[in-house]
Amino acid sequence: MRRNLTRAIVGGMALGAATFALPGVATAAPTASFSCAETATPTSPNGWGNSFGDERGQAGKITATNVQDQDGSLEFVTSPTTPRQASYHPAGKTPLADVVNKPFTFEKSEGNANWQIRVTGANTGSGDGFATLVWSAPDKAGKTADAASSDQWWATRDLPGITKGQNATLAQLVTAANSEGKTTVVDDYGISSQPNSGNGKVNVDNVSFNGCTTNFAATGAGGAFGSLESLIP
């Protein structure tokens, strides 16, 4: 599964680098403007979706399927023709070091679901320091363990002392990314699903990042079902 994830993520590296290439981003002091989306609905996704050109058609959908609460969840459905889905939320260039000790959790049904932390400014040795940090949750259903303390994170780019794909703690990745005076920032965070078989369905809810927990709700204020993808240009 890691090989598949790496292939999908690295496929968007060139586009990601072009999208986030800003003068001095690797050394300039970041201005964090993280905005918490406490609720995301089909008609008001509050920033959740997938606007990356190389991932068109991969956004999840908010459905009435419940994980633990009773108002719906974010659903990813994969198949041989759509082997990967992912939805993200902007992180406002929040310094990666500021979020490393805050909970990284979400609730899920049985199936494959992964943290996707897209960063720039990291000490990758090239370009704008773009990389994605990845953590895969166990397939079993329930609330995930806090990934902030896990030693199963990996990066899609080489970092000093940590080769791409090598397991490490998030703190170790932060230290390596910020070496040589770099300031790594989180541009977007989200959840992906890419099971080895290609076929799968997983529902996630109550995603916690940087002290913010997003509840995906198909009922209530949003009022209707729909695709996050259709609401994000």
XYZ file of C-alpha atoms in Angstrom:
233
model
C 0.000 0.000 0.000
C 2.895 2.365 0.768
C 4.243 1.867 -2.750
C 0.847 2.820 -4.171
C 0.591 5.847 -1.883
C 4.065 7.019 -2.801
C 3.356 6.698 -6.508
C 0.120 8.710 -6.224
C 1.630 11.421 -4.038
C 4.865 11.799 -5.956
C 2.858 12.009 -9.175
C 1.625 15.401 -7.999
C 4.981 16.695 -6.776
C 5.794 18.779 -9.835
C 2.387 20.406 -9.781
C 2.574 20.910 -6.041
C 5.947 22.564 -6.319
C 4.689 24.890 -9.020
C 1.599 25.723 -7.031
C 3.418 26.569 -3.844
C 6.622 28.099 -5.256
C 6.871 31.482 -3.589
C 10.032 33.573 -3.282
C 11.768 33.010 0.031
C 9.218 30.528 1.324
C 11.960 28.286 2.715
C 13.450 30.970 4.945
C 10.846 33.699 5.419
C 8.969 33.784 8.701
C 5.516 32.267 8.056
C 2.278 34.059 8.737
C -0.134 31.499 10.112
C -3.786 32.003 9.212
C -5.271 28.639 10.148
C -9.046 28.732 10.267
C -10.866 25.959 12.108
C -13.773 24.312 10.299
C -15.819 22.897 13.156
C -18.480 21.537 10.804
C -18.380 20.623 7.113
C -21.597 19.893 5.226
C -22.379 19.201 1.567
C -23.562 22.779 1.020
C -21.013 24.404 3.340
C -17.748 22.422 3.270
C -15.843 25.194 5.101
C -12.707 24.739 3.044
C -12.738 20.947 2.798
C -12.369 19.500 -0.696
C -9.707 18.824 -3.292
C -8.636 21.575 -5.684
C -5.299 20.049 -6.738
C -5.188 19.692 -10.505
C -3.578 16.259 -10.406
C -6.292 14.987 -8.039
C -9.420 16.082 -9.881
C -12.284 13.693 -9.169
C -10.690 12.339 -6.000
C -12.545 14.344 -3.341
C -14.686 12.447 -0.871
C -18.411 12.974 -0.340
C -20.338 13.750 2.812
C -22.959 11.038 3.231
C -25.535 9.961 5.790
C -23.393 6.967 6.801
C -22.508 7.277 10.479
C -19.197 6.379 12.098
C -19.881 7.196 15.755
C -22.144 10.233 15.867
C -25.514 10.274 14.109
C -25.194 13.050 11.522
C -23.078 11.516 8.755
C -19.429 11.374 7.741
C -16.924 11.928 4.942
C -16.910 8.923 2.627
C -14.197 7.646 0.284
C -15.072 4.997 -2.299
C -12.262 3.490 -4.374
C -12.222 1.165 -7.361
C -9.798 0.051 -10.080
C -10.786 3.141 -12.091
C -10.581 5.452 -9.047
C -7.956 3.769 -6.836
C -7.429 6.792 -4.596
C -9.547 9.502 -3.014
C -8.472 12.381 -0.773
C -9.928 15.535 0.763
C -7.966 18.401 2.326
C -8.368 21.600 4.297
C -6.029 24.624 4.081
C -3.703 25.017 7.055
C -2.741 28.640 6.392
C 1.010 27.966 6.344
C 0.990 27.027 10.004
C 4.515 26.148 11.165
C 4.846 22.373 11.295
C 6.642 22.625 14.638
C 3.525 24.264 16.144
C 1.250 21.305 15.432
C 3.526 18.371 16.189
C 2.474 18.061 19.845
C -1.252 18.492 19.241
C -3.577 15.491 18.727
C -3.802 13.906 15.272
C -6.901 11.720 15.454
C -10.031 10.850 13.506
C -12.872 8.353 13.701
C -13.274 5.774 10.943
C -15.129 2.744 9.768
C -13.230 -0.382 8.733
C -10.972 0.321 5.753
C -7.903 2.246 4.646
C -7.504 5.892 5.729
C -4.317 7.960 5.916
C -3.180 11.339 7.199
C -1.850 13.568 4.402
C 0.134 16.608 5.572
C 1.319 18.739 2.643
C 4.245 21.001 3.598
C 6.611 23.475 1.975
C 9.834 25.040 3.193
C 11.299 21.693 4.272
C 14.983 20.862 3.896
C 14.526 18.596 0.883
C 17.494 20.055 -0.974
C 15.512 21.377 -3.896
C 12.722 23.711 -5.003
C 10.348 25.097 -2.439
C 10.796 22.208 -0.043
C 7.507 20.524 -0.910
C 6.787 17.138 0.651
C 3.871 15.160 1.994
C 3.983 13.528 5.423
C 1.891 10.363 5.642
C 0.540 8.134 8.402
C -1.706 5.116 7.785
C -4.320 4.169 10.357
C -5.059 0.523 11.179
C -7.848 -0.856 9.012
C -10.074 -1.600 12.010
C -12.975 0.683 12.850
C -12.986 3.162 15.727
C -11.166 6.278 16.867
C -7.546 6.185 15.764
C -4.696 6.371 18.215
C -3.065 9.790 18.414
C -0.711 9.712 15.433
C 1.345 12.581 16.889
C 3.254 10.038 18.999
C 3.502 7.322 16.349
C 6.810 6.202 14.850
C 5.109 5.151 11.607
C 5.123 8.507 9.798
C 7.072 8.837 6.556
C 7.838 11.556 4.025
C 7.629 11.522 0.241
C 10.967 13.340 -0.083
C 14.401 12.713 1.356
C 15.133 14.732 4.490
C 18.529 14.959 6.232
C 19.086 11.578 7.894
C 15.673 10.247 6.866
C 15.188 8.844 3.380
C 11.785 9.067 1.722
C 9.504 6.262 2.831
C 11.524 5.580 5.996
C 9.476 5.288 9.180
C 10.023 7.990 11.806
C 8.173 9.935 14.447
C 6.531 13.164 13.427
C 8.921 15.000 15.760
C 11.906 13.448 13.973
C 10.529 14.503 10.604
C 9.994 18.038 11.899
C 13.570 18.243 13.183
C 14.966 17.011 9.871
C 12.676 19.232 7.800
C 13.629 22.315 9.812
C 17.376 21.644 9.789
C 19.832 24.180 8.366
C 17.600 27.091 9.322
C 14.528 26.006 7.369
C 11.003 26.774 8.546
C 8.582 24.109 7.359
C 4.938 25.129 7.103
C 1.760 23.122 6.607
C -0.124 24.261 3.522
C -2.900 21.649 3.631
C -3.885 18.659 5.736
C -6.370 15.929 5.015
C -7.312 12.283 4.763
C -6.805 9.896 1.854
C -7.837 6.347 1.075
C -5.924 4.036 -1.241
C -6.365 0.364 -0.359
C -4.058 -2.225 -1.893
C -6.954 -4.016 -3.570
C -8.167 -0.851 -5.300
C -11.710 -1.604 -4.186
C -12.850 -0.160 -0.898
C -15.031 2.161 1.118
C -14.171 3.983 4.309
C -15.964 6.688 6.264
C -14.161 9.173 8.493
C -15.404 11.793 10.926
C -14.267 14.189 13.649
C -10.849 14.869 12.156
C -8.598 16.621 14.704
C -5.670 18.775 13.581
C -3.962 21.721 15.315
C -6.543 21.745 18.095
C -9.455 21.860 15.636
C -11.937 18.999 15.206
C -14.112 18.936 12.078
C -17.433 17.134 12.225
C -18.701 16.020 8.812
C -22.482 16.304 8.868
C -24.911 15.342 6.128
C -27.903 16.424 8.195
C -28.689 19.576 10.123
C -27.358 22.930 8.921
C -26.203 21.646 5.550
C -29.502 19.964 4.882
C -28.566 17.877 1.844
C -26.173 15.328 0.543
C -23.526 16.034 -2.079
C -19.920 16.106 -3.169
C -17.321 18.359 -1.626
C -15.508 18.257 -4.923
C -18.303 20.054 -6.770
C -18.135 22.954 -4.327
C -14.384 23.567 -4.573
C -13.043 25.158 -7.819
